[in-house]
PDB file of C-alpha atoms and ligand atoms in Angstrom:
ATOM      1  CA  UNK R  69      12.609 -11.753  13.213  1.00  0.00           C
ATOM      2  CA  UNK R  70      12.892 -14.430  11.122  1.00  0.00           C
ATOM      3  CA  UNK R  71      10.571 -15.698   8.444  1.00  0.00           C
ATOM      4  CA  UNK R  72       9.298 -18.979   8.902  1.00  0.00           C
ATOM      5  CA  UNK R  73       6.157 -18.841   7.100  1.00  0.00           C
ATOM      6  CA  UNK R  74       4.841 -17.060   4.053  1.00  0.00           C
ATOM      7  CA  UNK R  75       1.628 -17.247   2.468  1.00  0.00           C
ATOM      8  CA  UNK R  76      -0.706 -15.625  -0.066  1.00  0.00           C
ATOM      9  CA  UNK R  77      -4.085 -15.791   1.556  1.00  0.00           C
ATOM     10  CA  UNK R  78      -6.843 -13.734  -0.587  1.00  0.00           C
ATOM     11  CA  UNK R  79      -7.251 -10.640  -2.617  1.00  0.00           C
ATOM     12  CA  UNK R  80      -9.651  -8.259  -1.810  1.00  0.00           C
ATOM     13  CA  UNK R  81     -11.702  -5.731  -3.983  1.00  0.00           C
ATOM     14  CA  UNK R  82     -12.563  -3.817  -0.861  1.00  0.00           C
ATOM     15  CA  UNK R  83     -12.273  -3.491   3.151  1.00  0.00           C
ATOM     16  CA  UNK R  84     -15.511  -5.795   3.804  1.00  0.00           C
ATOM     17  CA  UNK R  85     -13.787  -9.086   1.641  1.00  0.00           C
ATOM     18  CA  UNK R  86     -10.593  -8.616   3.972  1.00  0.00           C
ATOM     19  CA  UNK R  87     -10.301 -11.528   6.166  1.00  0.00           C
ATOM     20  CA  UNK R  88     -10.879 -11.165  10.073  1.00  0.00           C
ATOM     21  CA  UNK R  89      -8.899  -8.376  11.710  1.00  0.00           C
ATOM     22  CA  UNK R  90      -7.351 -10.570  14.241  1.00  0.00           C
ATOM     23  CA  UNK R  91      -3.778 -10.117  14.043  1.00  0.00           C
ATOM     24  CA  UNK R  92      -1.013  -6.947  13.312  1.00  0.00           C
ATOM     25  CA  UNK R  93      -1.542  -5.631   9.888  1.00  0.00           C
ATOM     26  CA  UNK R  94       1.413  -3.585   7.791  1.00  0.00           C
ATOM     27  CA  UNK R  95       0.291  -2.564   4.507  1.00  0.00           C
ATOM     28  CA  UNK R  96       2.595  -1.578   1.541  1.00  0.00           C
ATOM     29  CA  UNK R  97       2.082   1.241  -0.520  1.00  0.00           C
ATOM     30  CA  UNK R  98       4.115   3.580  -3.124  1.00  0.00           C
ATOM     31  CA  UNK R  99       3.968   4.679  -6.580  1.00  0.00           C
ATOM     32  CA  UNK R 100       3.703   2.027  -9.287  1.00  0.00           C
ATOM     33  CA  UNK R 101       6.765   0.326 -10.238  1.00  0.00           C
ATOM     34  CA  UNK R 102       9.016   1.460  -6.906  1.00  0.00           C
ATOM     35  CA  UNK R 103       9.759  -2.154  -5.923  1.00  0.00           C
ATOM     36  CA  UNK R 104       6.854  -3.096  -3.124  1.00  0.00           C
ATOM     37  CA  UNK R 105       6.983  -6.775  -4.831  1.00  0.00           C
ATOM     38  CA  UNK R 106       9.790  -6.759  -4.906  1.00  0.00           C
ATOM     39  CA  UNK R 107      10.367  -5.437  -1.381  1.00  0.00           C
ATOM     40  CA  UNK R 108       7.731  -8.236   0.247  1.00  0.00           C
ATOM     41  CA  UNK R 109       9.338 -10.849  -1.789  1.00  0.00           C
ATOM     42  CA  UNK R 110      12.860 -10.190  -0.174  1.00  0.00           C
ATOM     43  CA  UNK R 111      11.473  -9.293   3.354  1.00  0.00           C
ATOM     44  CA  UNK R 112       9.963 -12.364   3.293  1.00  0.00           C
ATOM     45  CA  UNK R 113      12.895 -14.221   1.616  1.00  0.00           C
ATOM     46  CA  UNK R 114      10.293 -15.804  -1.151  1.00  0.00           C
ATOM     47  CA  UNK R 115      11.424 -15.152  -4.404  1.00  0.00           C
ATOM     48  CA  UNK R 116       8.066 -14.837  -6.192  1.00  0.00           C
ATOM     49  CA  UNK R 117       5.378 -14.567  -3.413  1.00  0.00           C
ATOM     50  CA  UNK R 118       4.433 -11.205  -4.871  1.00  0.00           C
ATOM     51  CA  UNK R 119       4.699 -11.072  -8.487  1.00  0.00           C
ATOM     52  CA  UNK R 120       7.518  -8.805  -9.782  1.00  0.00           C
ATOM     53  CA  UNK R 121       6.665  -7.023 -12.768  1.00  0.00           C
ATOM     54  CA  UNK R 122       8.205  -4.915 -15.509  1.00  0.00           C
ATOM     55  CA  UNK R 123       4.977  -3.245 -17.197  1.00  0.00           C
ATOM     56  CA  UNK R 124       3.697  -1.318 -14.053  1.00  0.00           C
ATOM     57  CA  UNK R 125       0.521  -1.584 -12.586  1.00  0.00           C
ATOM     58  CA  UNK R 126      -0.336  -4.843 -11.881  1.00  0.00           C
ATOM     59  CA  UNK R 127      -1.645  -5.001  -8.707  1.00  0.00           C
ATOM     60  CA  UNK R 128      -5.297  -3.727  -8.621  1.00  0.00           C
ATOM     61  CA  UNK R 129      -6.438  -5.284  -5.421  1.00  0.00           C
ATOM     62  CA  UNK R 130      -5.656  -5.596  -1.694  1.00  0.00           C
ATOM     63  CA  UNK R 131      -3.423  -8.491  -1.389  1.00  0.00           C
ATOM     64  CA  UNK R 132      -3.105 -10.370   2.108  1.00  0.00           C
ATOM     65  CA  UNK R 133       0.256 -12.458   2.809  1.00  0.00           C
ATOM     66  CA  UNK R 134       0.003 -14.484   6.388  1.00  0.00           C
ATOM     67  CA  UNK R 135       3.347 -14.731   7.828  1.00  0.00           C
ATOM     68  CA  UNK R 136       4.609 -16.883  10.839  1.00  0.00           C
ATOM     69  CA  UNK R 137       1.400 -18.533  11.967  1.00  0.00           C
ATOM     70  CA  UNK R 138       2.390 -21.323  14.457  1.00  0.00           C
ATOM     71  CA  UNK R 139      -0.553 -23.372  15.573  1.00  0.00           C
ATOM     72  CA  UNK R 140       1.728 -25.294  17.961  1.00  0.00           C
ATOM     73  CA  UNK R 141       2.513 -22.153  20.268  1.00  0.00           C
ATOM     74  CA  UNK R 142      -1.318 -20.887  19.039  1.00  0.00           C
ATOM     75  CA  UNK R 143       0.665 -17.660  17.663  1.00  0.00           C
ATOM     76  CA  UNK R 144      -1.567 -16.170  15.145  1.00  0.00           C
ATOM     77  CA  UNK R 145       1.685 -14.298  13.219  1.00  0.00           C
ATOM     78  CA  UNK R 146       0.890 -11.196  11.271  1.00  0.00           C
ATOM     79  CA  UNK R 147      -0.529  -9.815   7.965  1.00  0.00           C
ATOM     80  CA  UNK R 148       1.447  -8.443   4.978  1.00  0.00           C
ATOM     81  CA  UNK R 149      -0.754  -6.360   2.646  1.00  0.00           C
ATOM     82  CA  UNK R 150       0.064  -5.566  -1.397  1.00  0.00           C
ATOM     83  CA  UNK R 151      -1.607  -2.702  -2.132  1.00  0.00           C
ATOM     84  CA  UNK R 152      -1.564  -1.132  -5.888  1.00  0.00           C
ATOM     85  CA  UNK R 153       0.401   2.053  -6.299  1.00  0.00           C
ATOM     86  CA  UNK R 154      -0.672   4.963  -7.164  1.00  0.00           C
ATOM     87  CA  UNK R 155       0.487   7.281 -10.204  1.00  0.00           C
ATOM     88  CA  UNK R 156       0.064   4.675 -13.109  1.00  0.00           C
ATOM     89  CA  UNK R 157      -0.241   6.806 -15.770  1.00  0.00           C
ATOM     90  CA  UNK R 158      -2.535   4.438 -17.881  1.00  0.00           C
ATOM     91  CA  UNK R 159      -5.235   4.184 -15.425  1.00  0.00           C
ATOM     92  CA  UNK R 160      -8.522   5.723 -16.614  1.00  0.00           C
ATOM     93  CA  UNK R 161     -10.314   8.333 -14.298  1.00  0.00           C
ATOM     94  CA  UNK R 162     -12.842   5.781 -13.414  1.00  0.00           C
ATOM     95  CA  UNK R 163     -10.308   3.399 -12.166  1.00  0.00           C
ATOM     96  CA  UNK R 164      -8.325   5.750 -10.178  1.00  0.00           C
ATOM     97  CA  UNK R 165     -11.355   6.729  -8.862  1.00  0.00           C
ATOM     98  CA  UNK R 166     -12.326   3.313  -7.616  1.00  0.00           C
ATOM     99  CA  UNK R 167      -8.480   2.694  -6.474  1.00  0.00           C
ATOM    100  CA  UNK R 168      -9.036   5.989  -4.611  1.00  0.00           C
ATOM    101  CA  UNK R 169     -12.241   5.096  -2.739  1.00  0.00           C
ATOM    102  CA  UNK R 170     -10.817   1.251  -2.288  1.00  0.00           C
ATOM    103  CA  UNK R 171      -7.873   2.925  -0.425  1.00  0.00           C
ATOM    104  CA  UNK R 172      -9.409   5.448   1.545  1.00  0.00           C
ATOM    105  CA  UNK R 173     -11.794   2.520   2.968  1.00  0.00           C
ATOM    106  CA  UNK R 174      -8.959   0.505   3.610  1.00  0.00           C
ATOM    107  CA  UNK R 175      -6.879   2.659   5.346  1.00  0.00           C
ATOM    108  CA  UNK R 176      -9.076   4.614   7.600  1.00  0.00           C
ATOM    109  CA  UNK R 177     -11.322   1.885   8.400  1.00  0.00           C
ATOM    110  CA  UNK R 178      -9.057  -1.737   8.303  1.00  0.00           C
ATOM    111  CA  UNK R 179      -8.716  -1.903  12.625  1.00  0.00           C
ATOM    112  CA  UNK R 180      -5.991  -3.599  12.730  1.00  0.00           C
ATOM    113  CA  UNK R 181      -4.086  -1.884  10.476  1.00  0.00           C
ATOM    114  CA  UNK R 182      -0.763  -0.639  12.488  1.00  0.00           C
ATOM    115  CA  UNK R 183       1.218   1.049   9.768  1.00  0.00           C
ATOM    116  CA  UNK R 184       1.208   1.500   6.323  1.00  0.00           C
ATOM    117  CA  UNK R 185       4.964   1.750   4.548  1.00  0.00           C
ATOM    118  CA  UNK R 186       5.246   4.405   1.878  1.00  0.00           C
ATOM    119  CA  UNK R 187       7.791   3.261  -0.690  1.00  0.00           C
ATOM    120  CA  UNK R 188       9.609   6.057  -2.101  1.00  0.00           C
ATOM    121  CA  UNK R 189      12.593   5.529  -4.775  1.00  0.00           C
ATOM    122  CA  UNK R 190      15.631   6.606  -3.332  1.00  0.00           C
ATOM    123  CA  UNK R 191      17.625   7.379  -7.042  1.00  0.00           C
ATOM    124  CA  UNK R 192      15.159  10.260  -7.440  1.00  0.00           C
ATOM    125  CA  UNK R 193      14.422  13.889  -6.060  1.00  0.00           C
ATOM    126  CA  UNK R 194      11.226  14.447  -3.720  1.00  0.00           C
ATOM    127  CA  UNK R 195       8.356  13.641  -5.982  1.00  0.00           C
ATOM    128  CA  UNK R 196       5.175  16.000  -5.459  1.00  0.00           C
ATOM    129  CA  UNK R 197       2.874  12.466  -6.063  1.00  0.00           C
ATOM    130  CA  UNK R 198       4.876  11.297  -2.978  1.00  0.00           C
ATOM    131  CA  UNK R 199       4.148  14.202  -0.786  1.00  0.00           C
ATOM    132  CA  UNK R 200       0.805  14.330  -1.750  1.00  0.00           C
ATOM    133  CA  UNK R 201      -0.123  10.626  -1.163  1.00  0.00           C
ATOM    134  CA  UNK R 202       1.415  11.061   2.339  1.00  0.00           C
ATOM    135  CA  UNK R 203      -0.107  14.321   2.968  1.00  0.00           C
ATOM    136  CA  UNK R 204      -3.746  12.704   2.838  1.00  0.00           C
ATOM    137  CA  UNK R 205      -2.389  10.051   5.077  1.00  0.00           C
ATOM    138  CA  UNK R 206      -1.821  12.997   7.557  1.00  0.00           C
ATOM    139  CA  UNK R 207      -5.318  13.900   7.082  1.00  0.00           C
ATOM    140  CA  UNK R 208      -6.750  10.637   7.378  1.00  0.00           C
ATOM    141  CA  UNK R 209      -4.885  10.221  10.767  1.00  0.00           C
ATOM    142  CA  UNK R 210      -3.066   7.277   9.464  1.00  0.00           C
ATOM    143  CA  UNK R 211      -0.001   5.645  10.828  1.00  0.00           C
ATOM    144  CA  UNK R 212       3.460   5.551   8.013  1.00  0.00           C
ATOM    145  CA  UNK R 213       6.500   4.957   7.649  1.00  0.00           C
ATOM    146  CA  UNK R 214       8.718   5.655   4.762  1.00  0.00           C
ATOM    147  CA  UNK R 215      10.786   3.118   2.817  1.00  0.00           C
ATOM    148  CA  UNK R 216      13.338   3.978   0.029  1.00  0.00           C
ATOM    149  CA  UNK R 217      14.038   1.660  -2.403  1.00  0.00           C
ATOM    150  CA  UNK R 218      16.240   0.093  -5.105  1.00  0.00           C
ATOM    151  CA  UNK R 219      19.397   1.750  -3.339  1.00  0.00           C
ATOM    152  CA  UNK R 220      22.015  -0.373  -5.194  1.00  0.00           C
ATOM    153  CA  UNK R 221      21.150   1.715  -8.900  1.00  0.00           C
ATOM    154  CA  UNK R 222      22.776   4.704  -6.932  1.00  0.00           C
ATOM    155  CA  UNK R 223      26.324   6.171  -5.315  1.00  0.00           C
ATOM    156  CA  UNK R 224      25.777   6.077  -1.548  1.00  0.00           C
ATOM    157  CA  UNK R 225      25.905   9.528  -1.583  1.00  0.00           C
ATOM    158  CA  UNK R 226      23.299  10.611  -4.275  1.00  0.00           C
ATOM    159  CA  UNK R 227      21.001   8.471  -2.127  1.00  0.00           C
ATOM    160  CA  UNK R 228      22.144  10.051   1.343  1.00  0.00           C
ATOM    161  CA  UNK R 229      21.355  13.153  -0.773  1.00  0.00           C
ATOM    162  CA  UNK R 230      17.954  12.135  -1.686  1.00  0.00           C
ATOM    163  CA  UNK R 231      16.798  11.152   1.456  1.00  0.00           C
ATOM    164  CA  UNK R 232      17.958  14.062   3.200  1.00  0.00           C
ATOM    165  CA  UNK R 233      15.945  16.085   0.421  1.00  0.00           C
ATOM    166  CA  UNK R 234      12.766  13.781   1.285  1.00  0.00           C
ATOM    167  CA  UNK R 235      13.208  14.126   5.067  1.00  0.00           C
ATOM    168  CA  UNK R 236      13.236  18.040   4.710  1.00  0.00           C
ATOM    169  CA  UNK R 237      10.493  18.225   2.172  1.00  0.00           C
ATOM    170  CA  UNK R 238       8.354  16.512   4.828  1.00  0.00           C
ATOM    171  CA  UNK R 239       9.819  18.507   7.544  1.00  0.00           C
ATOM    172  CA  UNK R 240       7.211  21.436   5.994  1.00  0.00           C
ATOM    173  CA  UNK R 241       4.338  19.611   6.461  1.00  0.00           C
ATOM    174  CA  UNK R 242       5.200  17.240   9.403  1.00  0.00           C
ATOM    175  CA  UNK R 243       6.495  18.232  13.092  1.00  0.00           C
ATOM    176  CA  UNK R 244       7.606  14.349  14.173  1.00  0.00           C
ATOM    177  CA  UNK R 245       9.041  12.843  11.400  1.00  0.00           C
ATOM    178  CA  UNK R 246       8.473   9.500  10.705  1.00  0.00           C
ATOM    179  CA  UNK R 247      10.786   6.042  11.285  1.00  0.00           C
ATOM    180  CA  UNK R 248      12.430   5.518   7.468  1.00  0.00           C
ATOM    181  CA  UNK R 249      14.371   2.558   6.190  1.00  0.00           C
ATOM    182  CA  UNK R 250      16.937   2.832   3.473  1.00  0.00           C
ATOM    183  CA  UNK R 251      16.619  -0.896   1.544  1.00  0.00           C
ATOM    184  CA  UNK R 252      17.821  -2.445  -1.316  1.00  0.00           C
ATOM    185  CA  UNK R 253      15.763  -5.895  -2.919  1.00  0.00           C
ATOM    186  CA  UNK R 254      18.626  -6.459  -5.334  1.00  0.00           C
ATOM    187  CA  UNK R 255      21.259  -6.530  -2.362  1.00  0.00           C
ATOM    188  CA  UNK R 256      18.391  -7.655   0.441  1.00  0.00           C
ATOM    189  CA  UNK R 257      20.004  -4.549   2.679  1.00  0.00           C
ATOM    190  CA  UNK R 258      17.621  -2.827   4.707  1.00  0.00           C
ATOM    191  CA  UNK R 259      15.943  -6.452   5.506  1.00  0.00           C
ATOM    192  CA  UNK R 260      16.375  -6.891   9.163  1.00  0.00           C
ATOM    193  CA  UNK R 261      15.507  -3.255  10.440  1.00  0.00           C
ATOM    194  CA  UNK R 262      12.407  -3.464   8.851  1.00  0.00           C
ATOM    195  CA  UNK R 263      11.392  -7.230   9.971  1.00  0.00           C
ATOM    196  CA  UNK R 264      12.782  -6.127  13.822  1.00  0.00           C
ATOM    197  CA  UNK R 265      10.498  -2.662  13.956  1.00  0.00           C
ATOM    198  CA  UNK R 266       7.634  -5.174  12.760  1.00  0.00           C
ATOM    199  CA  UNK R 267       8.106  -7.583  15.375  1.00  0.00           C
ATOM    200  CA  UNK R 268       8.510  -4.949  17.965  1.00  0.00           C
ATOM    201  CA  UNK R 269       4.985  -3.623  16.869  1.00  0.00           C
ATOM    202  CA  UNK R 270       4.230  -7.018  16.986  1.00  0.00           C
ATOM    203  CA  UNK R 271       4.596  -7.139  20.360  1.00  0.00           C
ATOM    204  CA  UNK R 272       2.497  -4.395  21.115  1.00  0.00           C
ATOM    205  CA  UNK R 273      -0.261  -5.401  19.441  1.00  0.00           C
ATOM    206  CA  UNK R 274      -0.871  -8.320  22.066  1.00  0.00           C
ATOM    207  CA  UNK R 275       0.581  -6.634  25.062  1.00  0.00           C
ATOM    208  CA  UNK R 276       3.691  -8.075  25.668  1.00  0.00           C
TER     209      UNK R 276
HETATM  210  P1  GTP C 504       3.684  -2.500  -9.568  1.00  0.00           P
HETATM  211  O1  GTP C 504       3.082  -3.574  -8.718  1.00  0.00           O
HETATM  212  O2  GTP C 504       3.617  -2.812 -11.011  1.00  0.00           O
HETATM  213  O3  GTP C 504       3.151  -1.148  -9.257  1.00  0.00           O
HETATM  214  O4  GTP C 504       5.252  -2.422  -9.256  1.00  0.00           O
HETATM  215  P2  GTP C 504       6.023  -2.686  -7.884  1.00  0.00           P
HETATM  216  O5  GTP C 504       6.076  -1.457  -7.082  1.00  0.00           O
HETATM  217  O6  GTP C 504       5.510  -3.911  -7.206  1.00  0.00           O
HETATM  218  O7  GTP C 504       7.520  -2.941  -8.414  1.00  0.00           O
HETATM  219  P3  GTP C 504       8.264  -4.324  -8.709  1.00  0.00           P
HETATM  220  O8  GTP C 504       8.708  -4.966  -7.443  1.00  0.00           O
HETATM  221  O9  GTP C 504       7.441  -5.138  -9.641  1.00  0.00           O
HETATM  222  O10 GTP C 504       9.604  -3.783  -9.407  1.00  0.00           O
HETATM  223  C1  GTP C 504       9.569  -2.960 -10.557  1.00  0.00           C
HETATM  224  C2  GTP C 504      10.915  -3.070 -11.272  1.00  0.00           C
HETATM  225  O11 GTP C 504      11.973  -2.549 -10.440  1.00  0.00           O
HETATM  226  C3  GTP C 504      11.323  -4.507 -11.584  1.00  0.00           C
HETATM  227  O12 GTP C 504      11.963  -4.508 -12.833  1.00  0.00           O
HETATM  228  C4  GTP C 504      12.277  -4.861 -10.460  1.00  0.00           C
HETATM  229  O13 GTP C 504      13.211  -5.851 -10.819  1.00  0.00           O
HETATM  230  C5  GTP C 504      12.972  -3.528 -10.194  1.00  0.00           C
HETATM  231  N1  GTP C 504      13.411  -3.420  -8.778  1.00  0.00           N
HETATM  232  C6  GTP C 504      12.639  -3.516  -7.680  1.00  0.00           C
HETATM  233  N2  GTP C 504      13.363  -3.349  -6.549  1.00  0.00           N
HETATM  234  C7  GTP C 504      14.647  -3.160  -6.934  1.00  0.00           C
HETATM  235  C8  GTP C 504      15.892  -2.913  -6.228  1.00  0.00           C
HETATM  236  O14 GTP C 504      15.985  -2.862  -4.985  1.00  0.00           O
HETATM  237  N3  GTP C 504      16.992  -2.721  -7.002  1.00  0.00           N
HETATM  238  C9  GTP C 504      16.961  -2.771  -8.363  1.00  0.00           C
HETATM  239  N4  GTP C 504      18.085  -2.567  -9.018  1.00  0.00           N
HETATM  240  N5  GTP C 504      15.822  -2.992  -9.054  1.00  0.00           N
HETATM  241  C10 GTP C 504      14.679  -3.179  -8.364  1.00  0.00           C
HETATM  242 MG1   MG C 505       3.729  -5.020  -7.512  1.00  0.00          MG
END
């Protein structure tokens, strides 16, 4: 698919300030600091659409990006949600608390919603924090995916390694295991198997 349109729309600080549900939704989600800016800005070839950050935890809201909307052919295009990570260490309990309730909202109840991408960093063993987070997505009965990131810092095969490792740690919990994509933002790799299972998705969404 190609990007011909990318725009920040609105952040939200919960599921009834989202805007309409009237088009496919993918939301992006992973620990703090594991590249999701990073990962929206280069799937959507805009440098800084999402900021890119070194001190981690910036994003505390749900962020909605409207890509491809073409009024000529009346498409409506599709929504790119920002959401903030989880496991930033400086949080407070309140505020994890709130980012906790904000998420569960989001993702059980946000009807258009088609499936969330859990970033995982590929230059690191399975992290329990990852598990977990997916675990209650399991119990939630909500739709992921897995990306791994920021595959250039590694040899090939320490990240073949480490994704194998991830695969079979979910393998315990998880009969069907889910569609992952191996990506790198510093080397945009990873970039059109992504953007092609959204469009097919895409697709669905309006029956065609
Ligand atoms: P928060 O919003 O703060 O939770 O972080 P984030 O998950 O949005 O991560 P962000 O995209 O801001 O990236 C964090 C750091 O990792 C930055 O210094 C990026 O430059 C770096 N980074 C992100 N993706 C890649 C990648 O694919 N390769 C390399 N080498 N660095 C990356
Ligand atoms: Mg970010």
């Amino acid at each position: 698919m190609e990007i011909k349109s990318a725009a920040f729309l609105i952040s939200s600080a919960k599921l009834s300030q989202c805007p309409e549900p009237d088009r496919p939704e993918y939301a992006f989600i992973g620990r703090s600091n594991v590249g999701k800016s990073s990962l929206i800005n280069m799937l959507t070839g805009r440098n800084s659409l999402a900021k890119v950050s070194g001190s981690p935890g910036k994003t505390t809201l749900i962020n909605h990006f409207l890509i491809n909307p073409d009024e000529k052919s009346g498409d409506k295009g599709w929504y790119l949600v920002d959401l903030p990570g989880y496991g930033f260490a400086k949080r407070s309990k309140s505020q994890r608390e709130q980012w906790q309730k904000m998420i569960a909202e989001y993702l059980q109840q946000r009807a258009n919603l088609q499936v969330i991408f859990v970033l995982i960093d590929s230059r690191i063993s399975p992290q329990k924090i990852d598990l977990d987070f997916i675990n209650q997505l399991g119990e939630w009965g909500v739709p992921f995916n897995i990306v791994f990131t920021k595959t250039d810092k590694n040899k090939q095969s320490e990240t073949a390694k480490n994704v194998k490792d991830f695969i079979k740690s979910l393998s315990a919990f998880w009969e069907i295991i889910p569609e992952y994509f191996i990506t790198s933002s510093v080397k945009k790799s990873g970039r059109d198997k992504l953007l092609s299972y959204v469009e097919g998705l895409n697709f669905r969404f309006w029956g065609e």
